Amino acid sequence: MSCGNAHETDCSEVLDHLYEYLDNEMSDDACVKFKQHFDECHPCLEKYGLEQAVKKLVKRCCGQDDVPSDLRSKVLTRIELIREGEVAPVPGPLEGGDATTTAS
């Protein structure tokens, strides 16, 4: 998605890193860039608002559930393997693939 206007930070970059912004996993400088982009770009601001609402809904509906310790361990192990480049990230549901994809 792009609004068709030139921005200092491209729409595709903002949307690629939207969850990092929502989860406060960005540097302060990056957050300032994204906030500026949202102030200038209505389509990206709408997408941000939608994703923020979904996160709040999921938290409200599922936020009290305890995560099984074995699942938590598996997820953390998977994240570490991906960071080390030993395992490729799993493609999204529309892209196909399975959770056992390994790096070549």
XYZ file of N, CA and C in Angstrom:
312
model
N 0.848 -1.168 0.000
C 0.000 0.000 0.000
C 0.890 1.226 0.000
N 0.470 2.212 -0.714
C 1.145 3.491 -0.725
C 0.104 4.551 -1.026
N 0.280 5.702 -0.428
C -0.681 6.779 -0.652
C -0.362 7.540 -1.928
N 0.782 7.255 -2.542
C 1.165 7.929 -3.767
C 1.957 9.204 -3.542
N 2.097 9.613 -2.306
C 2.862 10.814 -1.980
C 4.261 10.434 -1.504
N 5.197 11.339 -1.761
C 6.572 11.112 -1.293
C 6.657 11.475 0.187
N 7.295 10.603 0.938
C 7.514 10.834 2.369
C 8.978 10.559 2.669
N 9.471 11.139 3.745
C 10.841 10.860 4.167
C 11.011 9.370 4.451
N 10.006 8.778 5.088
C 9.987 7.343 5.348
C 8.913 6.736 4.447
N 9.293 5.805 3.596
C 8.391 5.206 2.621
C 7.278 4.411 3.315
N 6.092 4.419 2.707
C 4.948 3.675 3.250
C 5.281 2.194 3.444
N 5.981 1.600 2.493
C 6.283 0.168 2.598
C 7.164 -0.121 3.807
N 8.103 0.765 4.112
C 8.945 0.577 5.301
C 8.105 0.668 6.569
N 7.204 1.628 6.605
C 6.343 1.798 7.775
C 5.486 0.554 7.979
N 4.876 0.067 6.911
C 3.999 -1.095 7.040
C 4.769 -2.375 7.339
N 6.001 -2.489 6.824
C 6.829 -3.659 7.115
C 7.220 -3.733 8.591
N 7.280 -2.589 9.244
C 7.738 -2.541 10.637
C 6.647 -2.047 11.586
N 5.404 -2.131 11.151
C 4.293 -1.609 11.933
C 4.173 -2.279 13.295
N 4.349 -3.590 13.348
C 4.199 -4.278 14.643
C 5.348 -3.958 15.583
N 6.512 -3.700 15.061
C 7.615 -3.251 15.920
C 7.248 -1.917 16.561
N 6.620 -1.045 15.790
C 6.176 0.245 16.318
C 5.081 0.028 17.360
N 4.090 -0.779 17.024
C 2.982 -1.038 17.946
C 3.457 -1.667 19.256
N 4.486 -2.499 19.161
C 4.981 -3.219 20.335
C 6.098 -2.475 21.063
N 6.360 -1.231 20.661
C 7.420 -0.416 21.276
C 8.778 -1.115 21.231
N 9.086 -1.712 20.087
C 10.340 -2.434 19.908
C 11.293 -1.685 18.977
N 11.111 -0.379 18.870
C 11.931 0.440 17.978
C 12.707 1.461 18.803
N 13.754 1.973 18.184
C 14.504 3.050 18.817
C 13.632 4.302 18.865
N 14.000 5.231 19.712
C 13.253 6.483 19.804
C 13.276 7.236 18.477
N 14.425 7.216 17.787
C 14.543 7.903 16.495
C 13.582 7.309 15.465
N 13.510 5.988 15.414
C 12.605 5.326 14.471
C 11.154 5.651 14.814
N 10.820 5.680 16.089
C 9.453 6.012 16.507
C 9.079 7.421 16.062
N 10.009 8.350 16.167
C 9.752 9.723 15.732
C 9.488 9.756 14.223
N 10.297 9.000 13.451
C 10.092 8.931 11.996
C 8.717 8.368 11.663
N 8.318 7.321 12.358
C 7.029 6.697 12.084
C 5.884 7.628 12.479
N 6.000 8.285 13.627
C 4.964 9.224 14.063
C 4.809 10.333 13.033
N 5.918 10.846 12.534
C 5.872 11.886 11.506
C 5.171 11.358 10.248
N 5.487 10.121 9.879
C 4.852 9.532 8.697
C 3.340 9.434 8.901
N 2.909 8.956 10.072
C 1.472 8.832 10.342
C 0.784 10.198 10.313
N 1.486 11.242 10.750
C 0.922 12.588 10.706
C 0.702 13.057 9.266
N 1.499 12.537 8.331
C 1.444 12.959 6.934
C 0.618 12.028 6.040
N 0.446 10.788 6.449
C -0.088 9.760 5.548
C -1.345 9.125 6.145
N -2.486 9.523 5.628
C -3.759 9.022 6.140
C -3.935 7.501 5.952
N -3.595 6.909 4.787
C -3.765 5.450 4.644
C -2.933 4.651 5.662
N -1.705 5.076 5.911
C -0.875 4.367 6.895
C -1.411 4.577 8.309
N -1.920 5.774 8.589
C -2.515 6.039 9.896
C -3.738 5.150 10.111
N -4.544 4.967 9.072
C -5.711 4.083 9.173
C -5.282 2.649 9.451
N -4.246 2.184 8.729
C -3.739 0.819 8.934
C -3.212 0.663 10.356
N -2.477 1.672 10.830
C -1.974 1.668 12.208
C -3.137 1.559 13.194
N -4.178 2.377 12.993
C -5.326 2.359 13.892
C -6.035 1.017 13.895
N -6.157 0.407 12.723
C -6.797 -0.902 12.621
C -5.982 -1.964 13.365
N -4.683 -1.992 13.125
C -3.831 -2.992 13.781
C -3.780 -2.770 15.291
N -3.791 -1.512 15.709
C -3.806 -1.205 17.136
C -5.107 -1.709 17.774
N -6.227 -1.526 17.082
C -7.511 -1.997 17.588
C -7.546 -3.520 17.681
N -6.981 -4.197 16.685
C -6.934 -5.664 16.706
C -6.098 -6.143 17.894
N -4.945 -5.525 18.105
C -4.100 -5.908 19.248
C -4.848 -5.733 20.570
N -5.573 -4.637 20.713
C -6.333 -4.392 21.945
C -7.428 -5.431 22.125
N -8.105 -5.779 21.026
C -9.161 -6.779 21.089
C -8.598 -8.142 21.493
N -7.501 -8.529 20.874
C -6.879 -9.815 21.210
C -6.436 -9.826 22.669
N -5.851 -8.732 23.112
C -5.411 -8.662 24.511
C -6.597 -8.777 25.465
N -7.684 -8.087 25.126
C -8.862 -8.130 25.980
C -9.468 -9.533 26.016
N -9.509 -10.197 24.865
C -10.149 -11.506 24.777
C -9.241 -12.649 25.209
N -7.947 -12.501 24.987
C -7.027 -13.617 25.222
C -5.916 -13.278 26.206
N -5.892 -12.070 26.698
C -4.779 -11.610 27.523
C -4.651 -12.303 28.865
N -5.692 -12.965 29.310
C -5.648 -13.611 30.624
C -5.260 -15.088 30.558
N -5.148 -15.610 29.339
C -4.806 -17.019 29.187
C -3.337 -17.246 29.518
N -3.066 -18.296 30.282
C -1.688 -18.664 30.568
C -1.110 -19.400 29.373
N 0.116 -19.079 29.045
C 0.802 -19.749 27.947
C 1.479 -20.992 28.517
N 1.223 -22.158 27.927
C 1.893 -23.365 28.410
C 3.413 -23.195 28.319
N 4.118 -23.623 29.344
C 5.570 -23.411 29.388
C 6.285 -24.089 28.220
N 5.796 -25.254 27.765
C 6.461 -25.911 26.641
C 6.274 -25.117 25.348
N 5.117 -24.490 25.170
C 4.895 -23.656 23.989
C 5.804 -22.430 24.034
N 5.884 -21.803 25.187
C 6.753 -20.633 25.348
C 8.193 -21.003 25.026
N 8.638 -22.131 25.505
C 10.005 -22.592 25.256
C 10.245 -22.835 23.770
N 9.287 -23.485 23.109
C 9.411 -23.752 21.675
C 9.483 -22.452 20.872
N 8.646 -21.492 21.218
C 8.636 -20.212 20.496
C 9.961 -19.482 20.698
N 10.445 -19.423 21.929
C 11.711 -18.736 22.195
C 12.880 -19.423 21.496
N 12.870 -20.750 21.447
C 13.910 -21.494 20.736
C 13.847 -21.181 19.247
N 12.659 -21.155 18.701
C 12.475 -20.852 17.272
C 12.973 -19.446 16.942
N 12.650 -18.494 17.782
C 13.116 -17.115 17.569
C 14.637 -17.070 17.575
N 15.246 -17.739 18.507
C 16.713 -17.746 18.585
C 17.328 -18.396 17.348
N 16.755 -19.498 16.861
C 17.263 -20.147 15.654
C 17.145 -19.237 14.436
N 16.040 -18.518 14.343
C 15.853 -17.585 13.229
C 16.880 -16.466 13.311
N 17.097 -15.923 14.501
C 18.086 -14.850 14.671
C 19.486 -15.314 14.301
N 19.793 -16.566 14.588
C 21.117 -17.107 14.270
C 21.221 -17.546 12.817
N 20.131 -17.510 12.076
C 20.137 -17.887 10.675
C 20.133 -19.381 10.438
N 19.870 -20.164 11.462
C 19.851 -21.616 11.321
C 18.524 -22.121 10.751
N 17.467 -21.335 10.916
C 16.146 -21.709 10.434
C 15.534 -20.479 9.784
N 14.902 -20.682 8.632
C 14.236 -19.575 7.947
C 12.894 -19.297 8.616
N 12.470 -18.036 8.624
C 11.142 -17.734 9.156
C 10.066 -18.455 8.358
N 8.972 -18.772 8.992
C 7.863 -19.462 8.349
C 7.094 -18.450 7.502
N 6.792 -18.784 6.238
C 5.988 -17.886 5.407
C 4.613 -17.686 6.024
N 3.984 -16.569 5.708
C 2.642 -16.295 6.198
C 1.643 -17.293 5.644
N 0.424 -17.308 6.180
C -0.579 -18.301 5.773
C -0.953 -18.219 4.299
N -0.854 -17.057 3.691
C -1.200 -16.938 2.276
C -0.053 -17.360 1.374
N 1.153 -17.476 1.933
C 2.324 -17.838 1.147
C 2.593 -19.330 1.134
N 1.922 -20.083 1.983
C 2.156 -21.514 2.063
C 3.366 -21.812 2.907
N 3.764 -23.065 2.954
C 4.936 -23.431 3.727
C 4.535 -24.044 5.043
N 5.542 -24.550 5.751
C 5.273 -25.136 7.063
C 6.310 -24.651 8.069
N 6.153 -25.056 9.294
C 6.998 -24.563 10.383
C 8.365 -25.236 10.429
N 8.649 -26.133 9.507
C 9.926 -26.849 9.565
C 10.898 -26.372 8.514
N 10.653 -25.246 7.876
C 11.536 -24.730 6.848
C 12.883 -24.422 7.454
N 13.940 -24.935 6.851
C 15.289 -24.664 7.338
C 16.023 -23.805 6.349
N 17.022 -23.083 6.847
C 17.814 -22.219 5.976
C 18.687 -23.058 5.065
N 18.881 -22.582 3.850
C 19.714 -23.312 2.888
C 21.114 -22.790 2.913
